[in-house]
PDB file of C-alpha atoms in Angstrom:
ATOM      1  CA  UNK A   1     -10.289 -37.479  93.046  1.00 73.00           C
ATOM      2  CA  UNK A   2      -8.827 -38.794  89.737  1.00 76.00           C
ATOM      3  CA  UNK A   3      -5.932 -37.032  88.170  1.00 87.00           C
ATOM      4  CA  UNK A   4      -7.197 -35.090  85.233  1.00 87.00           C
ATOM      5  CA  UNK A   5      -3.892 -35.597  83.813  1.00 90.00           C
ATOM      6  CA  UNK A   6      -3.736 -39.247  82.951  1.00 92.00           C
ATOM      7  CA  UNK A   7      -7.613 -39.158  82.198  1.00 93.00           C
ATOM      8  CA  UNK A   8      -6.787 -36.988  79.284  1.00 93.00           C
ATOM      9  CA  UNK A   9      -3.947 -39.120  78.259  1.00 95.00           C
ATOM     10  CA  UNK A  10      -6.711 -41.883  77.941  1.00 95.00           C
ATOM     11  CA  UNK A  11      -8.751 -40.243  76.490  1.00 95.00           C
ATOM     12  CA  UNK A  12      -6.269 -38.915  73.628  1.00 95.00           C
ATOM     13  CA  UNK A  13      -5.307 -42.237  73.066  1.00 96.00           C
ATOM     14  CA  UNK A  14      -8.926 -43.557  72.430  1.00 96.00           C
ATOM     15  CA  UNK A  15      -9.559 -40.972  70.078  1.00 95.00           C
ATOM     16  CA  UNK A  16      -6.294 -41.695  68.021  1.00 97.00           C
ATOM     17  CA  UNK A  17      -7.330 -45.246  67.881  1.00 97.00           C
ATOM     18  CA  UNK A  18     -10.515 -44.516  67.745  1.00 96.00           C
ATOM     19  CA  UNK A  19     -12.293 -46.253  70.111  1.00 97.00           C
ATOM     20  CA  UNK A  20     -15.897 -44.839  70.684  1.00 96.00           C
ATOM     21  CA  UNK A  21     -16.880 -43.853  74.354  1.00 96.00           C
ATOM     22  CA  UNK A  22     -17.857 -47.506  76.055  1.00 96.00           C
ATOM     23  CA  UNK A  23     -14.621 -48.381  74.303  1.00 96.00           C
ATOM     24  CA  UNK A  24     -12.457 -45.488  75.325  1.00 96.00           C
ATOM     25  CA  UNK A  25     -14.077 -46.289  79.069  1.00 96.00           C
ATOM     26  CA  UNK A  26     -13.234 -50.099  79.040  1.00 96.00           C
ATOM     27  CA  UNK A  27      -9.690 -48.625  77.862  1.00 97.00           C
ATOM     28  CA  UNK A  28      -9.548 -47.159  80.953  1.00 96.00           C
ATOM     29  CA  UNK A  29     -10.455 -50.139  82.987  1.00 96.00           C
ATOM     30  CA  UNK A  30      -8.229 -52.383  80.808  1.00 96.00           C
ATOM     31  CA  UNK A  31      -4.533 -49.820  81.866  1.00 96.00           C
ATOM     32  CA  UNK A  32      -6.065 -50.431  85.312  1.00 95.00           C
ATOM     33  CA  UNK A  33      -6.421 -54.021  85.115  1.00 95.00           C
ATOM     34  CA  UNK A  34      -2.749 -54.219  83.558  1.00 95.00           C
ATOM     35  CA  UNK A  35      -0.883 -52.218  86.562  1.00 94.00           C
ATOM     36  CA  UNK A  36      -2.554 -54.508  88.948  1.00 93.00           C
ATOM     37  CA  UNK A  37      -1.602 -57.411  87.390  1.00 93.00           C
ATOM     38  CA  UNK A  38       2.046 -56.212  87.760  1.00 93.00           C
ATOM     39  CA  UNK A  39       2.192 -55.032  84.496  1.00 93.00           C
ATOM     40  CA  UNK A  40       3.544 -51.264  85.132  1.00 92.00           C
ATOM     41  CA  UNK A  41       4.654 -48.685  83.352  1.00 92.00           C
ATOM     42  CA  UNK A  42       7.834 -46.735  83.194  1.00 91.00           C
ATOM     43  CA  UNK A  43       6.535 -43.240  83.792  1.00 91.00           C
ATOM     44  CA  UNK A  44       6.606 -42.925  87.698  1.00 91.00           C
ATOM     45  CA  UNK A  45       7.482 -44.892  90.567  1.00 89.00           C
ATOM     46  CA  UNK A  46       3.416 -45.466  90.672  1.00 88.00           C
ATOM     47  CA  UNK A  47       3.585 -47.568  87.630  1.00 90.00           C
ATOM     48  CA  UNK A  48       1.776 -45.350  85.302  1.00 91.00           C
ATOM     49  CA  UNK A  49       2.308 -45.470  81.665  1.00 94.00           C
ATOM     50  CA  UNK A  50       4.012 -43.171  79.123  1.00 95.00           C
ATOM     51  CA  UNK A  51       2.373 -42.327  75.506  1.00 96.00           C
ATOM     52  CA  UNK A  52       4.294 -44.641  73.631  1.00 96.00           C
ATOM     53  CA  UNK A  53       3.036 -47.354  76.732  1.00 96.00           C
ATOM     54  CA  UNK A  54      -0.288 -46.547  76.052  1.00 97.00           C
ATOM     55  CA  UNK A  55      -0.569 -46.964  72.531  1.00 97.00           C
ATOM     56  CA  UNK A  56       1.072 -50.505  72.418  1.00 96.00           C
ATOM     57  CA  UNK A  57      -1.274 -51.039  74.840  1.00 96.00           C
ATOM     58  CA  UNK A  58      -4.284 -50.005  72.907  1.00 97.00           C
ATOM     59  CA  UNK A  59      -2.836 -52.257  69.912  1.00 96.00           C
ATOM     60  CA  UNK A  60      -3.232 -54.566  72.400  1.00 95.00           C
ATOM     61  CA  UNK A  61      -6.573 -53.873  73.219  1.00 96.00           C
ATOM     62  CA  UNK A  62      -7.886 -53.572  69.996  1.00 95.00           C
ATOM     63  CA  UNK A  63      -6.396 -57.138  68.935  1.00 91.00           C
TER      64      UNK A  63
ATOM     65  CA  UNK B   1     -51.057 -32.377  81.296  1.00 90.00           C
ATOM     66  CA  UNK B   2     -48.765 -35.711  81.160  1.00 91.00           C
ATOM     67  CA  UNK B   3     -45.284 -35.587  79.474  1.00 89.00           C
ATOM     68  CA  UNK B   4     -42.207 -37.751  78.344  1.00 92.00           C
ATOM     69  CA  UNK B   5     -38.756 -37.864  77.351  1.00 90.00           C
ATOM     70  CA  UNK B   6     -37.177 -40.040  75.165  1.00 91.00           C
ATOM     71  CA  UNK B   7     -33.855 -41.697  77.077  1.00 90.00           C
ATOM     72  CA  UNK B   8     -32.538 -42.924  73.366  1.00 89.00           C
ATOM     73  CA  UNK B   9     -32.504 -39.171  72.709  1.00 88.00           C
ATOM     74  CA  UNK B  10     -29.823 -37.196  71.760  1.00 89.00           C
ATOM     75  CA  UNK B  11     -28.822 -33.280  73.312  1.00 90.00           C
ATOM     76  CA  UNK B  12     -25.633 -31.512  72.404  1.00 92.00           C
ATOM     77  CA  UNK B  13     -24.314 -28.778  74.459  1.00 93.00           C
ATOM     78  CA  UNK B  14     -27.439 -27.682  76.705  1.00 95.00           C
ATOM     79  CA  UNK B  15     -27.615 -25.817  79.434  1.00 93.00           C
ATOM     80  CA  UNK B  16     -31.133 -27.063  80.595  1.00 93.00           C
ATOM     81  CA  UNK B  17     -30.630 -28.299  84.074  1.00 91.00           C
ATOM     82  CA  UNK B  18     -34.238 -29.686  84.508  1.00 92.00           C
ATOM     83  CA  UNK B  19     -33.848 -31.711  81.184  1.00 94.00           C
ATOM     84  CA  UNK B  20     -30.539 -33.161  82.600  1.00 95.00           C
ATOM     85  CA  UNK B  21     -32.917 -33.953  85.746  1.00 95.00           C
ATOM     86  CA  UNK B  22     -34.738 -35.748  84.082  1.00 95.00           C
ATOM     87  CA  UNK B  23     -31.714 -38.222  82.114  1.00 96.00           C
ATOM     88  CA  UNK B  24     -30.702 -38.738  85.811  1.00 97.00           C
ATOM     89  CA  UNK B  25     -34.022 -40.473  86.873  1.00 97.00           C
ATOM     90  CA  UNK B  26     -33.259 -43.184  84.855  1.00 97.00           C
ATOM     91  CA  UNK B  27     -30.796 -44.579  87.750  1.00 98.00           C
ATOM     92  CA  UNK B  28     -33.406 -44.055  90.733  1.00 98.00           C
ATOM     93  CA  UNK B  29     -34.560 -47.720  91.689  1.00 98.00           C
ATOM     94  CA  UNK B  30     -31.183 -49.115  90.288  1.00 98.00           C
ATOM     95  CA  UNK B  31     -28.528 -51.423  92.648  1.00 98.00           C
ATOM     96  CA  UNK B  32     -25.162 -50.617  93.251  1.00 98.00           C
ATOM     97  CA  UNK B  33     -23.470 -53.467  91.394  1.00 97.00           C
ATOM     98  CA  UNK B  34     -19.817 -52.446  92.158  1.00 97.00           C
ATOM     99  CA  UNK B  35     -17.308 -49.437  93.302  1.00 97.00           C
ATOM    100  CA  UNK B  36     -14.166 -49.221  90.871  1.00 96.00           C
ATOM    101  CA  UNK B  37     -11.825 -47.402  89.977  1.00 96.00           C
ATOM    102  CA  UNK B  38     -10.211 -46.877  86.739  1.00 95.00           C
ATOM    103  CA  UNK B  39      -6.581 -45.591  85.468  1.00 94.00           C
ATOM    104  CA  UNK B  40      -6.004 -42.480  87.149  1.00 92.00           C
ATOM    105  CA  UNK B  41      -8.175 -43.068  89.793  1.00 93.00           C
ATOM    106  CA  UNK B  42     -11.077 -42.476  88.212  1.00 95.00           C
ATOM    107  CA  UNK B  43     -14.266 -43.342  90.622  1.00 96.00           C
ATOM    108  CA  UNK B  44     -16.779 -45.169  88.665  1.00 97.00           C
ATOM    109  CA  UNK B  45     -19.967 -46.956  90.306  1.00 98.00           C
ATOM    110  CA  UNK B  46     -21.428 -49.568  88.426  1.00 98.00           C
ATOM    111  CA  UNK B  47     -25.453 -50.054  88.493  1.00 98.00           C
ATOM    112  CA  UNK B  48     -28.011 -52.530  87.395  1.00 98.00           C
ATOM    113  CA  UNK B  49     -27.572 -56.082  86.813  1.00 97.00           C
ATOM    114  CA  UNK B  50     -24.128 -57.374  85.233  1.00 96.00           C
ATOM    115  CA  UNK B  51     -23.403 -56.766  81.745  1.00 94.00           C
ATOM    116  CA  UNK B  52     -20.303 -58.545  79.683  1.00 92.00           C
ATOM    117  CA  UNK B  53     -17.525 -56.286  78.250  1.00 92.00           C
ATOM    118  CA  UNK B  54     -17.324 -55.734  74.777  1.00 90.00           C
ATOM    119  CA  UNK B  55     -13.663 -56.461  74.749  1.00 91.00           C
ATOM    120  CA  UNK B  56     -12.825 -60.077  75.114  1.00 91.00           C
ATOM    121  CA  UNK B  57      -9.380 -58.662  77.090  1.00 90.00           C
ATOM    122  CA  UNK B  58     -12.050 -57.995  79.708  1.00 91.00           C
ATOM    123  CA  UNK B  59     -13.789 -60.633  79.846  1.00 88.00           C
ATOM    124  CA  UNK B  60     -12.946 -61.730  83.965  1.00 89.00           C
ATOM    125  CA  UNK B  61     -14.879 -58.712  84.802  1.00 89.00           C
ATOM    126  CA  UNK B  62     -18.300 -57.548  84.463  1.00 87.00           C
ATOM    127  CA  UNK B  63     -20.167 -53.953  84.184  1.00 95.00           C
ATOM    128  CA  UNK B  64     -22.983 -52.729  85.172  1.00 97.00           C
ATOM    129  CA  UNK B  65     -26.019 -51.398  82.771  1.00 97.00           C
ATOM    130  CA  UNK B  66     -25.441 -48.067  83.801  1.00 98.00           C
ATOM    131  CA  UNK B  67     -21.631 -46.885  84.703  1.00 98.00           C
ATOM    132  CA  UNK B  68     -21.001 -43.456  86.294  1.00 98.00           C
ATOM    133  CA  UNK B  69     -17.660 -41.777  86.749  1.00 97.00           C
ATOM    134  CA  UNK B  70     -16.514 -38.791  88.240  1.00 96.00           C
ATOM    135  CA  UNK B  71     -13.481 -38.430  86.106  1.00 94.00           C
ATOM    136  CA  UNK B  72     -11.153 -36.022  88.015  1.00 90.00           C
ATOM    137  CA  UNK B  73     -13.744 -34.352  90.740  1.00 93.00           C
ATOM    138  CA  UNK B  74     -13.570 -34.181  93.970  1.00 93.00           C
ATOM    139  CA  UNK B  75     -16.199 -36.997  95.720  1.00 95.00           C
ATOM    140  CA  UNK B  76     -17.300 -37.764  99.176  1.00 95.00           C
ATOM    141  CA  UNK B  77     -18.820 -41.362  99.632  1.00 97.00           C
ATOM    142  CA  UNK B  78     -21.396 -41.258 102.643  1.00 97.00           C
ATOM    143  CA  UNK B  79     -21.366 -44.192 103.967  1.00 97.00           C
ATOM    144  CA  UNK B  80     -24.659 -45.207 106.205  1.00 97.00           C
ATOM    145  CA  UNK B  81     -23.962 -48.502 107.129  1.00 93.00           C
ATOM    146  CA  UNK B  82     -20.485 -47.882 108.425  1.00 94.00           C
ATOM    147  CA  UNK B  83     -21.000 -44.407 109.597  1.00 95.00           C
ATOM    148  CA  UNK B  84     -17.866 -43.311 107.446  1.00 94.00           C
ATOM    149  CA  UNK B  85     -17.208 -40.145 105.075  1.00 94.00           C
ATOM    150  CA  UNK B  86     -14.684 -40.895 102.399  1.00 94.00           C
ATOM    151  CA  UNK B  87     -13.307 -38.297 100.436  1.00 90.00           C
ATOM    152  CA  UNK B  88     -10.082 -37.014  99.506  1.00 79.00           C
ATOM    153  CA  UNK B  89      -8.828 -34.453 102.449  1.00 68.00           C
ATOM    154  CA  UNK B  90      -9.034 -31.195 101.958  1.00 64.00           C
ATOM    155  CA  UNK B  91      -5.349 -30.345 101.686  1.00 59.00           C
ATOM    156  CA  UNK B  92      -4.760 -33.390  98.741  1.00 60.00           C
ATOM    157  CA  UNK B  93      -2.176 -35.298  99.333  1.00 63.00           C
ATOM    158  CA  UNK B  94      -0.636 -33.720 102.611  1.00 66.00           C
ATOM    159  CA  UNK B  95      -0.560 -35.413 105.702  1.00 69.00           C
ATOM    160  CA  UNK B  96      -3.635 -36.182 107.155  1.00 73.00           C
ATOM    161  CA  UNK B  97      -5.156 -35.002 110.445  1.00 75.00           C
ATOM    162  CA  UNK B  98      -5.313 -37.579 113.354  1.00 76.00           C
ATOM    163  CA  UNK B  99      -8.573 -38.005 112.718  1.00 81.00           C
ATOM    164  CA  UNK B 100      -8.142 -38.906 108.946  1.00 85.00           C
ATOM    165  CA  UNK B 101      -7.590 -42.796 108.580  1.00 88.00           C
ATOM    166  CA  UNK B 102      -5.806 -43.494 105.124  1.00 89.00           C
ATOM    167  CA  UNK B 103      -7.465 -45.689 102.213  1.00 92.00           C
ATOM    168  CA  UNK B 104      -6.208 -47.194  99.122  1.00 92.00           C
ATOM    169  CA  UNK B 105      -8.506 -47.390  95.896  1.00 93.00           C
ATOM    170  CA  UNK B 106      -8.800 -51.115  96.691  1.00 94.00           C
ATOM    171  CA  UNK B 107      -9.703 -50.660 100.457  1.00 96.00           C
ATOM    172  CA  UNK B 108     -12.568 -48.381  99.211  1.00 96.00           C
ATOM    173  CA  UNK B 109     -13.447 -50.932  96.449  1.00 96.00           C
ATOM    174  CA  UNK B 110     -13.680 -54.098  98.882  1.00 95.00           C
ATOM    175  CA  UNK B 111     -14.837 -51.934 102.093  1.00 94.00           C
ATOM    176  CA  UNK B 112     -18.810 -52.904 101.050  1.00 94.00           C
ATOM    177  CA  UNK B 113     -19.316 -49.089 102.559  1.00 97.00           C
ATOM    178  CA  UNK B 114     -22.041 -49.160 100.311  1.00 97.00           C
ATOM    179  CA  UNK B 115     -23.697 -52.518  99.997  1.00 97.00           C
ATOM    180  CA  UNK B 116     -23.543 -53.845  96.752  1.00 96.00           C
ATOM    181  CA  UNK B 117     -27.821 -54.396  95.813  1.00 97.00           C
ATOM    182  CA  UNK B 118     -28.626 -51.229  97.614  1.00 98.00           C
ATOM    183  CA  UNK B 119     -30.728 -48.957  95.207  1.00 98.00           C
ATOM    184  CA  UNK B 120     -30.637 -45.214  94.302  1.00 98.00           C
ATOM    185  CA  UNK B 121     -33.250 -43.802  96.270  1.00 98.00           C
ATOM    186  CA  UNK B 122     -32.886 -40.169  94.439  1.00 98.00           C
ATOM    187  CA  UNK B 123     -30.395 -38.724  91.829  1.00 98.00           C
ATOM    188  CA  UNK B 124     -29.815 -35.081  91.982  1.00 96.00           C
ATOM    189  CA  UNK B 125     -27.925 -32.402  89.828  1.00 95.00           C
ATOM    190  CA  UNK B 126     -26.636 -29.579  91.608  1.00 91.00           C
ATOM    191  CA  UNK B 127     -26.211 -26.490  90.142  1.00 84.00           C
ATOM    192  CA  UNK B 128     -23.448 -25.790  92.603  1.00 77.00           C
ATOM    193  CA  UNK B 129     -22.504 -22.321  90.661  1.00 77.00           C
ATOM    194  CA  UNK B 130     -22.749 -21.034  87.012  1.00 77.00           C
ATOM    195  CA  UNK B 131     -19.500 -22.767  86.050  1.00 84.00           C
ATOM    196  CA  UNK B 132     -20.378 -26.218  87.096  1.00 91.00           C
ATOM    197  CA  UNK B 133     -22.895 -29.089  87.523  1.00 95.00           C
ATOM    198  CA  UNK B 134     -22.594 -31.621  90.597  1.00 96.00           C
ATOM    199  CA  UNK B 135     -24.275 -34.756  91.638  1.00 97.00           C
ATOM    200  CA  UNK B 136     -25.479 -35.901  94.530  1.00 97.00           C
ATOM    201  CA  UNK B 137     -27.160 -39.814  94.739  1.00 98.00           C
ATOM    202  CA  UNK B 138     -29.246 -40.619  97.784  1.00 98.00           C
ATOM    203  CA  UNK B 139     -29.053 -44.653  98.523  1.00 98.00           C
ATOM    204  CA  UNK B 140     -32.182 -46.736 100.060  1.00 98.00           C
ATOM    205  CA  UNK B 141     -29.769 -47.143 103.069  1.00 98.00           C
ATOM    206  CA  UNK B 142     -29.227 -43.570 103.771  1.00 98.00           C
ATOM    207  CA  UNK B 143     -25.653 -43.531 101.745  1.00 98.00           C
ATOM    208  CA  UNK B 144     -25.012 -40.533  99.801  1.00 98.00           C
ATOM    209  CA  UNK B 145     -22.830 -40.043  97.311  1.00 98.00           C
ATOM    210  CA  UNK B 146     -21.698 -36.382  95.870  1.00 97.00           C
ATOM    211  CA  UNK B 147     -19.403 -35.483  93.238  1.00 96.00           C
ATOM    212  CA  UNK B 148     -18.567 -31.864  93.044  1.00 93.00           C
ATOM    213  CA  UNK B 149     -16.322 -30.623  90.054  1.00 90.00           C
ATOM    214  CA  UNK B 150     -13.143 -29.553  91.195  1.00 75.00           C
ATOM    215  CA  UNK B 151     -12.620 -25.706  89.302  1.00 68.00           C
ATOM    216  CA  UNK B 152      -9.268 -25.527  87.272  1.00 59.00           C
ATOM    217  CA  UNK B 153      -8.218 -23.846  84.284  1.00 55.00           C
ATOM    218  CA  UNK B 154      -4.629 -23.504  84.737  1.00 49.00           C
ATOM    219  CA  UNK B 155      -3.855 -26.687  83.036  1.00 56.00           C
ATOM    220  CA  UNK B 156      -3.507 -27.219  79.888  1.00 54.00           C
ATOM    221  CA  UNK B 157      -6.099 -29.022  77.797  1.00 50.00           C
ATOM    222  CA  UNK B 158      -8.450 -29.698  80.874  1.00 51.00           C
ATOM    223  CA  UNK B 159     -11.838 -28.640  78.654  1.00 59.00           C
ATOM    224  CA  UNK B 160     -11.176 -32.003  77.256  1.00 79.00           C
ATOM    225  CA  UNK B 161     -12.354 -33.937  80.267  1.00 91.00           C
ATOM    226  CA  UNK B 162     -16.005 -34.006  81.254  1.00 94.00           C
ATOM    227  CA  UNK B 163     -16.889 -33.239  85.036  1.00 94.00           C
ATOM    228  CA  UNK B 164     -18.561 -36.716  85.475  1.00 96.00           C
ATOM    229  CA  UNK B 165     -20.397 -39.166  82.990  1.00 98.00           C
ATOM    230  CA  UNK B 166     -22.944 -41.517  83.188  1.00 98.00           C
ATOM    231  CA  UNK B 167     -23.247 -44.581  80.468  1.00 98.00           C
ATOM    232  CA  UNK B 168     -26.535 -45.795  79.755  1.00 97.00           C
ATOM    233  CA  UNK B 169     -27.810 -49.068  78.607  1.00 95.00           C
ATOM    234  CA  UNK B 170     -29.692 -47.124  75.936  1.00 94.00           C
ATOM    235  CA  UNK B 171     -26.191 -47.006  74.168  1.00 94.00           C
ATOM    236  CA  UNK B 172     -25.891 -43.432  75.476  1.00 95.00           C
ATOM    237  CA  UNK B 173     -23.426 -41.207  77.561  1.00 96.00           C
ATOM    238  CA  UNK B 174     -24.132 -38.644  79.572  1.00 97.00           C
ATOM    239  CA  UNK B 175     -21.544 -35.848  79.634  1.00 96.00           C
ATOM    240  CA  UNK B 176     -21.538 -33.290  81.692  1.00 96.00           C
ATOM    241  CA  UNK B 177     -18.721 -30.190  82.643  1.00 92.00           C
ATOM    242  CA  UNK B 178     -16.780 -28.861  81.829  1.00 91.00           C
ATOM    243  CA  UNK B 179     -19.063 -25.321  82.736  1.00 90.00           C
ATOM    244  CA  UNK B 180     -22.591 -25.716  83.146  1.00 92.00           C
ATOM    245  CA  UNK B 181     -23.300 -27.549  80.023  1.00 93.00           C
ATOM    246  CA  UNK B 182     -24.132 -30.895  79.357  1.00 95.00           C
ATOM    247  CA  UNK B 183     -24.497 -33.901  76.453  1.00 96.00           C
ATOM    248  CA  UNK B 184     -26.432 -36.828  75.922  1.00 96.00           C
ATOM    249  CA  UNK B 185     -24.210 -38.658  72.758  1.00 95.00           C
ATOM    250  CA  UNK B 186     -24.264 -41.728  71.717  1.00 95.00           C
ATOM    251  CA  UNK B 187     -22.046 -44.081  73.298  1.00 94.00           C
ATOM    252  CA  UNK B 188     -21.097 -46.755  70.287  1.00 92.00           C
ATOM    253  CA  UNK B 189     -19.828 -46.325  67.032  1.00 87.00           C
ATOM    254  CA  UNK B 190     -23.236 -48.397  65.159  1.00 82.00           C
ATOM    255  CA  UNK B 191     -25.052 -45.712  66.871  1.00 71.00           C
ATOM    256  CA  UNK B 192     -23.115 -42.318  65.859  1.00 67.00           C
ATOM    257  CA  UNK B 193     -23.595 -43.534  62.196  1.00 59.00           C
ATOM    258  CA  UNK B 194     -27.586 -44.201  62.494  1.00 55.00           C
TER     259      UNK B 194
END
């Protein structure tokens, strides 16, 4: 069962870049990629990724 | 009398179950290319024969033609050639029963409990109550895979997320929940414009 909660946060950050949906989905699969690469975030002990995290890392994306 | 739909089509908002029915079919006869999952462990299962990424950042892996994800419902994951069930337990994350052996999102990605090349024998919504729309996938091995929206309003801002979605190769996404309503949008920005 995902968590709804970072799901939206993807979401909201594809729209503010905005990505259309097979973007906004690769997004998601990109943040994934990056934590198991050892590339975590600072939000929780699981790695996850704050707001400000996430949008560097759609500039990144997008590049 | 003999009748068709148009999978390129477009339907905002509907509540016609036997029209969403219909979208589904379009996966029956399709391989399971791959089990992933996606930041905040997001199930997706990936169908049809590989497709590149767009973006060049993802470039090591491939997609499928047709990509479904349950977003944030509950799922159980059948499994006929293990003779598993894999869900999420009942209580979340509390400890599990005896019986319960733990998995990781990896564990469940490289377990093969479904067979990567084995086809959707039937796709099925279920109209599990007047709030929500479920999904339940019947594999040619006997798998079966159900995705059942998980009812919450207490949060805020959850009428953002979509119960489950299914990307097409016909540049179109299937969106369906929150409630017992459903989308088929397109999926790319060249297409929202034509």
């Amino acid at each position: 069962m995902g968590r709804k909660q970072d799901i939206r946060e993807i979401d909201r950050i594809a729209r503010q870049f905005g990505m259309d949906e097979e973007q906004r989905k690769e997004f998601g699969d990109y943040i994934e990629e990056c934590k198991r690469s050892g590339d975590h975030g600072s939000k929780n002990e699981r790695g996850d990724f704050t707001w400000s995290e996430l949008e560097q890392k759609a500039h990144d994306f997008l590049a | 009398m003999l009748a068709a739909i148009d999978l390129n089509g477009f339907e905002a908002d509907s509540k016609d179950c036997l029209l969403l029915q219909a979208f589904l079919q379009q996966l029956v006869g399709q391989p399971l290319l791959a089990v992933r999952f996606s930041y905040g462990d997001e199930l997706n299962l990936h169908f049809g024969r590989p497709q590149p990424h767009r973006s060049p950042k993802m470039a090591h892996l491939v997609r499928g033609q047709y990509i479904l994800g349950a977003r944030a419902s509950r799922w159980q994951m059948l499994s006929a050639t293990t003779a598993k069930l894999i869900r999420m337990p009942v209580n979340g994350s509390g400890p599990l029963a005896d019986e319960w052996r733990p998995l990781t999102p990896q564990q469940v990605e490289q377990g093969d409990f479904i067979p990567s090349g084995t086809r959707v024998a039937a796709a099925e919504s279920l109209a599990l109550d007047s709030e929500s729309i479920g999904l339940m996938l019947a594999f040619m091995d006997g798998s079966v895979l159900s995705i059942i929206p998980a009812r919450s309003t207490d949060e805020v801002g959850v009428a953002e997320v979509a119960d489950w979605e299914l990307f097409t190769p016909h540049a179109r996404w299937l969106r369906v929940g929150p409630g017992a309503r459903w989308s088929c949008l397109p999926s790319r920005a060249d297409e929202m414009s034509s």
